[in-house]
Amino acid sequence: MRTAYHQELSRLGAQLGEMCGLAADAMEHATTALLEADLTLAEQVIADHDQLKTLSQRSESSALRLLALQAPVAGDLRKIVGSIHVSADIERMGALAVHVASISRLRHPDCALPDEVRASFAEMGSRAVKLARTAQEVLISNDSGKASRLETEDDAVDAEHRHLFTLLIDRNWQDGVCSAVDVALLGRYYERFADHAVEIGRRVVFEATGGLPTHKQLA
Amino acid sequence: MRTAYHQELSRLGAQLGEMCGLAADAMEHATTALLEADLTLAEQVIADHDQLKTLSQRSESSALRLLALQAPVAGDLRKIVGSIHVSADIERMGALAVHVASISRLRHPDCALPDEVRASFAEMGSRAVKLARTAQEVLISNDSGKASRLETEDDAVDAEHRHLFTLLIDRNWQDGVCSAVDVALLGRYYERFADHAVEIGRRVVFEATGGLPTHKQLA
């Protein structure tokens, strides 16, 4: 019985890792779709999200089953409750990739991005995807040292996000209101995506140490 | 022992209700601060958020304690796991009210809103706060019929949000890029606030019926 229990607990961890990988893929594809105005890829990101939602429901069911049948305590209990938070974070990351893809689709055949912000989004996309891949690794390895470094890596996404607002507001934006609105919302989606990856790292630290995670300053 | 357990379970429900009331208050004050360019009120919303974060951590600790000590099953288990989701939703609602207040503070002594969108934000704010108050009621009453109606009430917020984008993009926006960016982000904050209230309703339905909550179409 305990063996089946530990197998299911270990499966839950692996499933969260797989889901986080799918969210990273989704944002990677959404970023390419955005930069290249690739409609097919944008639509694929949107269609693929159902799989992530299904996996998220499955991992919550698995967590409920473990709680009901095994009455876990201490570290296992923290891990299972943590999985509920992490699963919600990952599903939200996938939804944010869908938002990015939806803006690409809406502006197709045009590119949603004016030339002057393309490099910013390429950079923000690459860093956000890297954060998600690191979150995936720490979900599998439970490496709390690496998990706690996610916050520092997120600083670069926040810096790029602030730079975008400088371009939009402080300088003389020449690309019109529609484009400014797209850029502001897109920047927000990347920033939130990265925040969720950081939140996953914070949960892994919590599971390892038992200390309540401190929340990042409001983003 | 079981009596203490039921008392703690009931306290947890009451605490979530209280927290949801605080999130509703926060968005009500943030909306007034936004409409009236009231710096003092905006700063109060920002300062008050710490209380919500503390209560959210306390409710998660309480959920963990109930799970560890009482090994609940069936309805009680769903209720406790639901409280973990609901607490995260409410904390996020408070953070979104802080975002609204932060834009008011940033633009002070100016008003962040051009005249032509003031009525939209007054309407969206009032509906969002009403949704949060309804969510608070259903957390206390567990009225799943009322909880399921939250989704319909949210349609009006979504409609107002779409109307904002019509003003920003399809018509000839005369108020500049900075103001368009503020309006787009503010609209997003209200829409997400309302989505979280709907999500709380969905959880209450789930707790009552045991069916997995279906997710709203991606917003």
PDB file of N, CA, C and O in Angstrom, chain B residues 38-105:
ATOM      1  N   ASP B  38      -7.624  60.309  -5.730  1.00  0.00           N
ATOM      2  CA  ASP B  38      -7.467  60.472  -4.281  1.00  0.00           C
ATOM      3  C   ASP B  38      -6.219  59.707  -3.820  1.00  0.00           C
ATOM      4  O   ASP B  38      -6.241  58.494  -3.644  1.00  0.00           O
ATOM      5  N   LEU B  39      -5.141  60.461  -3.611  1.00  0.00           N
ATOM      6  CA  LEU B  39      -3.856  59.847  -3.275  1.00  0.00           C
ATOM      7  C   LEU B  39      -3.885  59.130  -1.928  1.00  0.00           C
ATOM      8  O   LEU B  39      -3.354  58.024  -1.782  1.00  0.00           O
ATOM      9  N   THR B  40      -4.526  59.763  -0.930  1.00  0.00           N
ATOM     10  CA  THR B  40      -4.568  59.163   0.412  1.00  0.00           C
ATOM     11  C   THR B  40      -5.249  57.800   0.368  1.00  0.00           C
ATOM     12  O   THR B  40      -4.774  56.819   0.955  1.00  0.00           O
ATOM     13  N   LEU B  41      -6.365  57.736  -0.348  1.00  0.00           N
ATOM     14  CA  LEU B  41      -7.114  56.483  -0.437  1.00  0.00           C
ATOM     15  C   LEU B  41      -6.301  55.430  -1.202  1.00  0.00           C
ATOM     16  O   LEU B  41      -6.272  54.257  -0.819  1.00  0.00           O
ATOM     17  N   ALA B  42      -5.624  55.862  -2.269  1.00  0.00           N
ATOM     18  CA  ALA B  42      -4.797  54.923  -3.036  1.00  0.00           C
ATOM     19  C   ALA B  42      -3.710  54.324  -2.130  1.00  0.00           C
ATOM     20  O   ALA B  42      -3.473  53.116  -2.139  1.00  0.00           O
ATOM     21  N   GLU B  43      -3.089  55.188  -1.337  1.00  0.00           N
ATOM     22  CA  GLU B  43      -2.024  54.698  -0.458  1.00  0.00           C
ATOM     23  C   GLU B  43      -2.556  53.783   0.632  1.00  0.00           C
ATOM     24  O   GLU B  43      -1.886  52.844   1.061  1.00  0.00           O
ATOM     25  N   GLN B  44      -3.776  54.063   1.060  1.00  0.00           N
ATOM     26  CA  GLN B  44      -4.391  53.199   2.074  1.00  0.00           C
ATOM     27  C   GLN B  44      -4.622  51.787   1.508  1.00  0.00           C
ATOM     28  O   GLN B  44      -4.357  50.782   2.185  1.00  0.00           O
ATOM     29  N   VAL B  45      -5.111  51.724   0.265  1.00  0.00           N
ATOM     30  CA  VAL B  45      -5.329  50.416  -0.374  1.00  0.00           C
ATOM     31  C   VAL B  45      -4.018  49.632  -0.432  1.00  0.00           C
ATOM     32  O   VAL B  45      -3.974  48.438  -0.126  1.00  0.00           O
ATOM     33  N   ILE B  46      -2.950  50.334  -0.798  1.00  0.00           N
ATOM     34  CA  ILE B  46      -1.649  49.678  -0.936  1.00  0.00           C
ATOM     35  C   ILE B  46      -1.156  49.175   0.436  1.00  0.00           C
ATOM     36  O   ILE B  46      -0.708  48.032   0.564  1.00  0.00           O
ATOM     37  N   ALA B  47      -1.315  50.028   1.458  1.00  0.00           N
ATOM     38  CA  ALA B  47      -0.852  49.642   2.804  1.00  0.00           C
ATOM     39  C   ALA B  47      -1.702  48.508   3.390  1.00  0.00           C
ATOM     40  O   ALA B  47      -1.180  47.607   4.059  1.00  0.00           O
ATOM     41  N   ASP B  48      -3.007  48.550   3.122  1.00  0.00           N
ATOM     42  CA  ASP B  48      -3.914  47.549   3.712  1.00  0.00           C
ATOM     43  C   ASP B  48      -3.668  46.142   3.181  1.00  0.00           C
ATOM     44  O   ASP B  48      -4.109  45.167   3.795  1.00  0.00           O
ATOM     45  N   HIS B  49      -2.988  46.029   2.043  1.00  0.00           N
ATOM     46  CA  HIS B  49      -2.856  44.703   1.428  1.00  0.00           C
ATOM     47  C   HIS B  49      -2.070  43.723   2.301  1.00  0.00           C
ATOM     48  O   HIS B  49      -2.294  42.511   2.234  1.00  0.00           O
ATOM     49  N   ASP B  50      -1.171  44.255   3.128  1.00  0.00           N
ATOM     50  CA  ASP B  50      -0.405  43.364   4.020  1.00  0.00           C
ATOM     51  C   ASP B  50      -1.317  42.517   4.905  1.00  0.00           C
ATOM     52  O   ASP B  50      -1.019  41.358   5.185  1.00  0.00           O
ATOM     53  N   GLN B  51      -2.413  43.128   5.337  1.00  0.00           N
ATOM     54  CA  GLN B  51      -3.345  42.402   6.204  1.00  0.00           C
ATOM     55  C   GLN B  51      -3.922  41.181   5.477  1.00  0.00           C
ATOM     56  O   GLN B  51      -4.016  40.083   6.031  1.00  0.00           O
ATOM     57  N   LEU B  52      -4.281  41.395   4.204  1.00  0.00           N
ATOM     58  CA  LEU B  52      -4.844  40.299   3.405  1.00  0.00           C
ATOM     59  C   LEU B  52      -3.803  39.196   3.203  1.00  0.00           C
ATOM     60  O   LEU B  52      -4.125  38.002   3.279  1.00  0.00           O
ATOM     61  N   LYS B  53      -2.557  39.597   2.976  1.00  0.00           N
ATOM     62  CA  LYS B  53      -1.509  38.588   2.790  1.00  0.00           C
ATOM     63  C   LYS B  53      -1.313  37.767   4.060  1.00  0.00           C
ATOM     64  O   LYS B  53      -1.149  36.548   4.016  1.00  0.00           O
ATOM     65  N   THR B  54      -1.357  38.451   5.203  1.00  0.00           N
ATOM     66  CA  THR B  54      -1.210  37.739   6.483  1.00  0.00           C
ATOM     67  C   THR B  54      -2.363  36.753   6.683  1.00  0.00           C
ATOM     68  O   THR B  54      -2.157  35.600   7.071  1.00  0.00           O
ATOM     69  N   LEU B  55      -3.590  37.218   6.410  1.00  0.00           N
ATOM     70  CA  LEU B  55      -4.748  36.335   6.587  1.00  0.00           C
ATOM     71  C   LEU B  55      -4.674  35.145   5.639  1.00  0.00           C
ATOM     72  O   LEU B  55      -5.077  34.031   5.977  1.00  0.00           O
ATOM     73  N   SER B  56      -4.161  35.384   4.431  1.00  0.00           N
ATOM     74  CA  SER B  56      -4.055  34.314   3.455  1.00  0.00           C
ATOM     75  C   SER B  56      -3.073  33.241   3.931  1.00  0.00           C
ATOM     76  O   SER B  56      -3.348  32.041   3.848  1.00  0.00           O
ATOM     77  N   GLN B  57      -1.940  33.673   4.485  1.00  0.00           N
ATOM     78  CA  GLN B  57      -0.971  32.707   5.024  1.00  0.00           C
ATOM     79  C   GLN B  57      -1.574  31.958   6.203  1.00  0.00           C
ATOM     80  O   GLN B  57      -1.364  30.759   6.365  1.00  0.00           O
ATOM     81  N   ARG B  58      -2.351  32.698   7.012  1.00  0.00           N
ATOM     82  CA  ARG B  58      -2.955  32.070   8.187  1.00  0.00           C
ATOM     83  C   ARG B  58      -3.973  31.008   7.767  1.00  0.00           C
ATOM     84  O   ARG B  58      -4.058  29.943   8.372  1.00  0.00           O
ATOM     85  N   SER B  59      -4.734  31.310   6.708  1.00  0.00           N
ATOM     86  CA  SER B  59      -5.741  30.323   6.297  1.00  0.00           C
ATOM     87  C   SER B  59      -5.071  29.100   5.677  1.00  0.00           C
ATOM     88  O   SER B  59      -5.534  27.982   5.860  1.00  0.00           O
ATOM     89  N   GLU B  60      -3.943  29.312   4.995  1.00  0.00           N
ATOM     90  CA  GLU B  60      -3.235  28.133   4.475  1.00  0.00           C
ATOM     91  C   GLU B  60      -2.655  27.288   5.615  1.00  0.00           C
ATOM     92  O   GLU B  60      -2.724  26.051   5.578  1.00  0.00           O
ATOM     93  N   SER B  61      -2.119  27.947   6.633  1.00  0.00           N
ATOM     94  CA  SER B  61      -1.609  27.192   7.788  1.00  0.00           C
ATOM     95  C   SER B  61      -2.733  26.401   8.440  1.00  0.00           C
ATOM     96  O   SER B  61      -2.559  25.253   8.858  1.00  0.00           O
ATOM     97  N   SER B  62      -3.888  27.036   8.534  1.00  0.00           N
ATOM     98  CA  SER B  62      -5.028  26.379   9.149  1.00  0.00           C
ATOM     99  C   SER B  62      -5.457  25.158   8.328  1.00  0.00           C
ATOM    100  O   SER B  62      -5.753  24.090   8.886  1.00  0.00           O
ATOM    101  N   ALA B  63      -5.451  25.300   6.985  1.00  0.00           N
ATOM    102  CA  ALA B  63      -5.798  24.176   6.110  1.00  0.00           C
ATOM    103  C   ALA B  63      -4.797  23.033   6.281  1.00  0.00           C
ATOM    104  O   ALA B  63      -5.189  21.863   6.393  1.00  0.00           O
ATOM    105  N   LEU B  64      -3.518  23.369   6.339  1.00  0.00           N
ATOM    106  CA  LEU B  64      -2.495  22.338   6.516  1.00  0.00           C
ATOM    107  C   LEU B  64      -2.666  21.607   7.846  1.00  0.00           C
ATOM    108  O   LEU B  64      -2.536  20.396   7.930  1.00  0.00           O
ATOM    109  N   ARG B  65      -2.988  22.383   8.883  1.00  0.00           N
ATOM    110  CA  ARG B  65      -3.184  21.781  10.217  1.00  0.00           C
ATOM    111  C   ARG B  65      -4.368  20.820  10.197  1.00  0.00           C
ATOM    112  O   ARG B  65      -4.297  19.701  10.725  1.00  0.00           O
ATOM    113  N   LEU B  66      -5.462  21.255   9.571  1.00  0.00           N
ATOM    114  CA  LEU B  66      -6.649  20.392   9.493  1.00  0.00           C
ATOM    115  C   LEU B  66      -6.339  19.107   8.732  1.00  0.00           C
ATOM    116  O   LEU B  66      -6.785  18.022   9.119  1.00  0.00           O
ATOM    117  N   LEU B  67      -5.582  19.242   7.639  1.00  0.00           N
ATOM    118  CA  LEU B  67      -5.242  18.060   6.836  1.00  0.00           C
ATOM    119  C   LEU B  67      -4.333  17.118   7.619  1.00  0.00           C
ATOM    120  O   LEU B  67      -4.486  15.893   7.568  1.00  0.00           O
ATOM    121  N   ALA B  68      -3.390  17.699   8.368  1.00  0.00           N
ATOM    122  CA  ALA B  68      -2.403  16.872   9.068  1.00  0.00           C
ATOM    123  C   ALA B  68      -3.016  16.171  10.273  1.00  0.00           C
ATOM    124  O   ALA B  68      -2.754  14.996  10.522  1.00  0.00           O
ATOM    125  N   LEU B  69      -3.847  16.891  11.005  1.00  0.00           N
ATOM    126  CA  LEU B  69      -4.310  16.335  12.279  1.00  0.00           C
ATOM    127  C   LEU B  69      -5.588  15.524  12.153  1.00  0.00           C
ATOM    128  O   LEU B  69      -5.861  14.657  12.974  1.00  0.00           O
ATOM    129  N   GLN B  70      -6.378  15.807  11.104  1.00  0.00           N
ATOM    130  CA  GLN B  70      -7.712  15.206  11.097  1.00  0.00           C
ATOM    131  C   GLN B  70      -7.965  14.242   9.962  1.00  0.00           C
ATOM    132  O   GLN B  70      -8.990  13.582   9.937  1.00  0.00           O
ATOM    133  N   ALA B  71      -7.043  14.187   8.989  1.00  0.00           N
ATOM    134  CA  ALA B  71      -7.219  13.288   7.855  1.00  0.00           C
ATOM    135  C   ALA B  71      -8.655  13.294   7.318  1.00  0.00           C
ATOM    136  O   ALA B  71      -9.328  12.275   7.291  1.00  0.00           O
ATOM    137  N   PRO B  72      -9.139  14.465   6.930  1.00  0.00           N
ATOM    138  CA  PRO B  72     -10.535  14.551   6.475  1.00  0.00           C
ATOM    139  C   PRO B  72     -10.738  13.811   5.153  1.00  0.00           C
ATOM    140  O   PRO B  72      -9.782  13.619   4.401  1.00  0.00           O
ATOM    141  N   VAL B  73     -11.955  13.400   4.897  1.00  0.00           N
ATOM    142  CA  VAL B  73     -12.281  12.755   3.618  1.00  0.00           C
ATOM    143  C   VAL B  73     -13.508  13.435   3.005  1.00  0.00           C
ATOM    144  O   VAL B  73     -14.135  14.287   3.611  1.00  0.00           O
ATOM    145  N   ALA B  74     -13.801  13.019   1.771  1.00  0.00           N
ATOM    146  CA  ALA B  74     -15.014  13.436   1.052  1.00  0.00           C
ATOM    147  C   ALA B  74     -15.241  14.950   1.113  1.00  0.00           C
ATOM    148  O   ALA B  74     -14.352  15.723   0.772  1.00  0.00           O
ATOM    149  N   GLY B  75     -16.421  15.358   1.565  1.00  0.00           N
ATOM    150  CA  GLY B  75     -16.819  16.768   1.524  1.00  0.00           C
ATOM    151  C   GLY B  75     -15.863  17.685   2.276  1.00  0.00           C
ATOM    152  O   GLY B  75     -15.509  18.760   1.792  1.00  0.00           O
ATOM    153  N   ASP B  76     -15.442  17.253   3.467  1.00  0.00           N
ATOM    154  CA  ASP B  76     -14.531  18.093   4.255  1.00  0.00           C
ATOM    155  C   ASP B  76     -13.192  18.266   3.545  1.00  0.00           C
ATOM    156  O   ASP B  76     -12.611  19.351   3.547  1.00  0.00           O
ATOM    157  N   LEU B  77     -12.712  17.188   2.946  1.00  0.00           N
ATOM    158  CA  LEU B  77     -11.436  17.261   2.230  1.00  0.00           C
ATOM    159  C   LEU B  77     -11.541  18.254   1.062  1.00  0.00           C
ATOM    160  O   LEU B  77     -10.666  19.105   0.864  1.00  0.00           O
ATOM    161  N   ARG B  78     -12.640  18.127   0.304  1.00  0.00           N
ATOM    162  CA  ARG B  78     -12.839  19.061  -0.819  1.00  0.00           C
ATOM    163  C   ARG B  78     -12.903  20.498  -0.320  1.00  0.00           C
ATOM    164  O   ARG B  78     -12.386  21.415  -0.942  1.00  0.00           O
ATOM    165  N   LYS B  79     -13.558  20.684   0.820  1.00  0.00           N
ATOM    166  CA  LYS B  79     -13.702  22.036   1.375  1.00  0.00           C
ATOM    167  C   LYS B  79     -12.335  22.611   1.754  1.00  0.00           C
ATOM    168  O   LYS B  79     -12.039  23.779   1.484  1.00  0.00           O
ATOM    169  N   ILE B  80     -11.506  21.801   2.359  1.00  0.00           N
ATOM    170  CA  ILE B  80     -10.204  22.291   2.817  1.00  0.00           C
ATOM    171  C   ILE B  80      -9.270  22.567   1.626  1.00  0.00           C
ATOM    172  O   ILE B  80      -8.614  23.604   1.571  1.00  0.00           O
ATOM    173  N   VAL B  81      -9.268  21.636   0.666  1.00  0.00           N
ATOM    174  CA  VAL B  81      -8.445  21.873  -0.528  1.00  0.00           C
ATOM    175  C   VAL B  81      -8.983  23.090  -1.289  1.00  0.00           C
ATOM    176  O   VAL B  81      -8.222  23.931  -1.782  1.00  0.00           O
ATOM    177  N   GLY B  82     -10.311  23.203  -1.331  1.00  0.00           N
ATOM    178  CA  GLY B  82     -10.923  24.376  -1.971  1.00  0.00           C
ATOM    179  C   GLY B  82     -10.483  25.669  -1.293  1.00  0.00           C
ATOM    180  O   GLY B  82     -10.227  26.674  -1.955  1.00  0.00           O
ATOM    181  N   SER B  83     -10.344  25.621   0.037  1.00  0.00           N
ATOM    182  CA  SER B  83      -9.961  26.846   0.771  1.00  0.00           C
ATOM    183  C   SER B  83      -8.575  27.323   0.351  1.00  0.00           C
ATOM    184  O   SER B  83      -8.282  28.517   0.374  1.00  0.00           O
ATOM    185  N   ILE B  84      -7.721  26.366  -0.047  1.00  0.00           N
ATOM    186  CA  ILE B  84      -6.367  26.729  -0.486  1.00  0.00           C
ATOM    187  C   ILE B  84      -6.445  27.507  -1.805  1.00  0.00           C
ATOM    188  O   ILE B  84      -5.785  28.539  -1.979  1.00  0.00           O
ATOM    189  N   HIS B  85      -7.292  27.031  -2.712  1.00  0.00           N
ATOM    190  CA  HIS B  85      -7.488  27.753  -3.976  1.00  0.00           C
ATOM    191  C   HIS B  85      -8.141  29.119  -3.738  1.00  0.00           C
ATOM    192  O   HIS B  85      -7.729  30.126  -4.303  1.00  0.00           O
ATOM    193  N   VAL B  86      -9.181  29.106  -2.909  1.00  0.00           N
ATOM    194  CA  VAL B  86      -9.955  30.338  -2.705  1.00  0.00           C
ATOM    195  C   VAL B  86      -9.081  31.414  -2.066  1.00  0.00           C
ATOM    196  O   VAL B  86      -9.118  32.586  -2.450  1.00  0.00           O
ATOM    197  N   SER B  87      -8.269  30.999  -1.105  1.00  0.00           N
ATOM    198  CA  SER B  87      -7.394  31.947  -0.434  1.00  0.00           C
ATOM    199  C   SER B  87      -6.423  32.584  -1.435  1.00  0.00           C
ATOM    200  O   SER B  87      -6.182  33.805  -1.408  1.00  0.00           O
ATOM    201  N   ALA B  88      -5.891  31.766  -2.358  1.00  0.00           N
ATOM    202  CA  ALA B  88      -4.987  32.301  -3.389  1.00  0.00           C
ATOM    203  C   ALA B  88      -5.737  33.267  -4.309  1.00  0.00           C
ATOM    204  O   ALA B  88      -5.210  34.316  -4.691  1.00  0.00           O
ATOM    205  N   ASP B  89      -6.982  32.907  -4.665  1.00  0.00           N
ATOM    206  CA  ASP B  89      -7.784  33.804  -5.512  1.00  0.00           C
ATOM    207  C   ASP B  89      -8.001  35.153  -4.825  1.00  0.00           C
ATOM    208  O   ASP B  89      -7.869  36.203  -5.443  1.00  0.00           O
ATOM    209  N   ILE B  90      -8.342  35.100  -3.536  1.00  0.00           N
ATOM    210  CA  ILE B  90      -8.647  36.355  -2.822  1.00  0.00           C
ATOM    211  C   ILE B  90      -7.391  37.213  -2.693  1.00  0.00           C
ATOM    212  O   ILE B  90      -7.439  38.435  -2.886  1.00  0.00           O
ATOM    213  N   GLU B  91      -6.263  36.579  -2.388  1.00  0.00           N
ATOM    214  CA  GLU B  91      -5.029  37.356  -2.267  1.00  0.00           C
ATOM    215  C   GLU B  91      -4.712  38.043  -3.597  1.00  0.00           C
ATOM    216  O   GLU B  91      -4.295  39.201  -3.649  1.00  0.00           O
ATOM    217  N   ARG B  92      -4.954  37.330  -4.684  1.00  0.00           N
ATOM    218  CA  ARG B  92      -4.713  37.896  -6.018  1.00  0.00           C
ATOM    219  C   ARG B  92      -5.674  39.057  -6.294  1.00  0.00           C
ATOM    220  O   ARG B  92      -5.294  40.056  -6.909  1.00  0.00           O
ATOM    221  N   MET B  93      -6.922  38.924  -5.854  1.00  0.00           N
ATOM    222  CA  MET B  93      -7.882  40.032  -6.023  1.00  0.00           C
ATOM    223  C   MET B  93      -7.374  41.277  -5.312  1.00  0.00           C
ATOM    224  O   MET B  93      -7.437  42.390  -5.846  1.00  0.00           O
ATOM    225  N   GLY B  94      -6.858  41.085  -4.106  1.00  0.00           N
ATOM    226  CA  GLY B  94      -6.301  42.216  -3.368  1.00  0.00           C
ATOM    227  C   GLY B  94      -5.119  42.830  -4.109  1.00  0.00           C
ATOM    228  O   GLY B  94      -4.975  44.060  -4.176  1.00  0.00           O
ATOM    229  N   ALA B  95      -4.267  41.975  -4.699  1.00  0.00           N
ATOM    230  CA  ALA B  95      -3.096  42.480  -5.433  1.00  0.00           C
ATOM    231  C   ALA B  95      -3.545  43.288  -6.651  1.00  0.00           C
ATOM    232  O   ALA B  95      -2.917  44.302  -6.998  1.00  0.00           O
ATOM    233  N   LEU B  96      -4.639  42.865  -7.279  1.00  0.00           N
ATOM    234  CA  LEU B  96      -5.131  43.602  -8.456  1.00  0.00           C
ATOM    235  C   LEU B  96      -5.695  44.965  -8.041  1.00  0.00           C
ATOM    236  O   LEU B  96      -5.515  45.961  -8.759  1.00  0.00           O
ATOM    237  N   ALA B  97      -6.347  45.026  -6.867  1.00  0.00           N
ATOM    238  CA  ALA B  97      -6.811  46.328  -6.349  1.00  0.00           C
ATOM    239  C   ALA B  97      -5.601  47.231  -6.088  1.00  0.00           C
ATOM    240  O   ALA B  97      -5.647  48.439  -6.362  1.00  0.00           O
ATOM    241  N   VAL B  98      -4.515  46.631  -5.591  1.00  0.00           N
ATOM    242  CA  VAL B  98      -3.282  47.403  -5.365  1.00  0.00           C
ATOM    243  C   VAL B  98      -2.732  47.931  -6.696  1.00  0.00           C
ATOM    244  O   VAL B  98      -2.257  49.071  -6.774  1.00  0.00           O
ATOM    245  N   HIS B  99      -2.818  47.140  -7.740  1.00  0.00           N
ATOM    246  CA  HIS B  99      -2.355  47.608  -9.059  1.00  0.00           C
ATOM    247  C   HIS B  99      -3.154  48.836  -9.519  1.00  0.00           C
ATOM    248  O   HIS B  99      -2.602  49.778 -10.068  1.00  0.00           O
ATOM    249  N   VAL B 100      -4.476  48.769  -9.315  1.00  0.00           N
ATOM    250  CA  VAL B 100      -5.329  49.912  -9.685  1.00  0.00           C
ATOM    251  C   VAL B 100      -4.905  51.140  -8.874  1.00  0.00           C
ATOM    252  O   VAL B 100      -4.696  52.235  -9.420  1.00  0.00           O
ATOM    253  N   ALA B 101      -4.737  50.940  -7.562  1.00  0.00           N
ATOM    254  CA  ALA B 101      -4.341  52.053  -6.684  1.00  0.00           C
ATOM    255  C   ALA B 101      -2.969  52.602  -7.080  1.00  0.00           C
ATOM    256  O   ALA B 101      -2.729  53.814  -7.014  1.00  0.00           O
ATOM    257  N   SER B 102      -2.075  51.718  -7.520  1.00  0.00           N
ATOM    258  CA  SER B 102      -0.719  52.159  -7.870  1.00  0.00           C
ATOM    259  C   SER B 102      -0.727  53.067  -9.103  1.00  0.00           C
ATOM    260  O   SER B 102       0.068  54.006  -9.186  1.00  0.00           O
ATOM    261  N   ILE B 103      -1.614  52.762 -10.044  1.00  0.00           N
ATOM    262  CA  ILE B 103      -1.701  53.642 -11.223  1.00  0.00           C
ATOM    263  C   ILE B 103      -2.259  55.014 -10.816  1.00  0.00           C
ATOM    264  O   ILE B 103      -1.769  56.053 -11.263  1.00  0.00           O
ATOM    265  N   SER B 104      -3.253  55.016  -9.919  1.00  0.00           N
ATOM    266  CA  SER B 104      -3.770  56.310  -9.420  1.00  0.00           C
ATOM    267  C   SER B 104      -2.654  57.110  -8.774  1.00  0.00           C
ATOM    268  O   SER B 104      -2.532  58.320  -8.981  1.00  0.00           O
ATOM    269  N   ARG B 105      -1.861  56.423  -7.952  1.00  0.00           N
ATOM    270  CA  ARG B 105      -0.780  57.109  -7.234  1.00  0.00           C
ATOM    271  C   ARG B 105       0.267  57.643  -8.205  1.00  0.00           C
ATOM    272  O   ARG B 105       0.752  58.762  -8.074  1.00  0.00           O
TER     273      ARG B 105
END
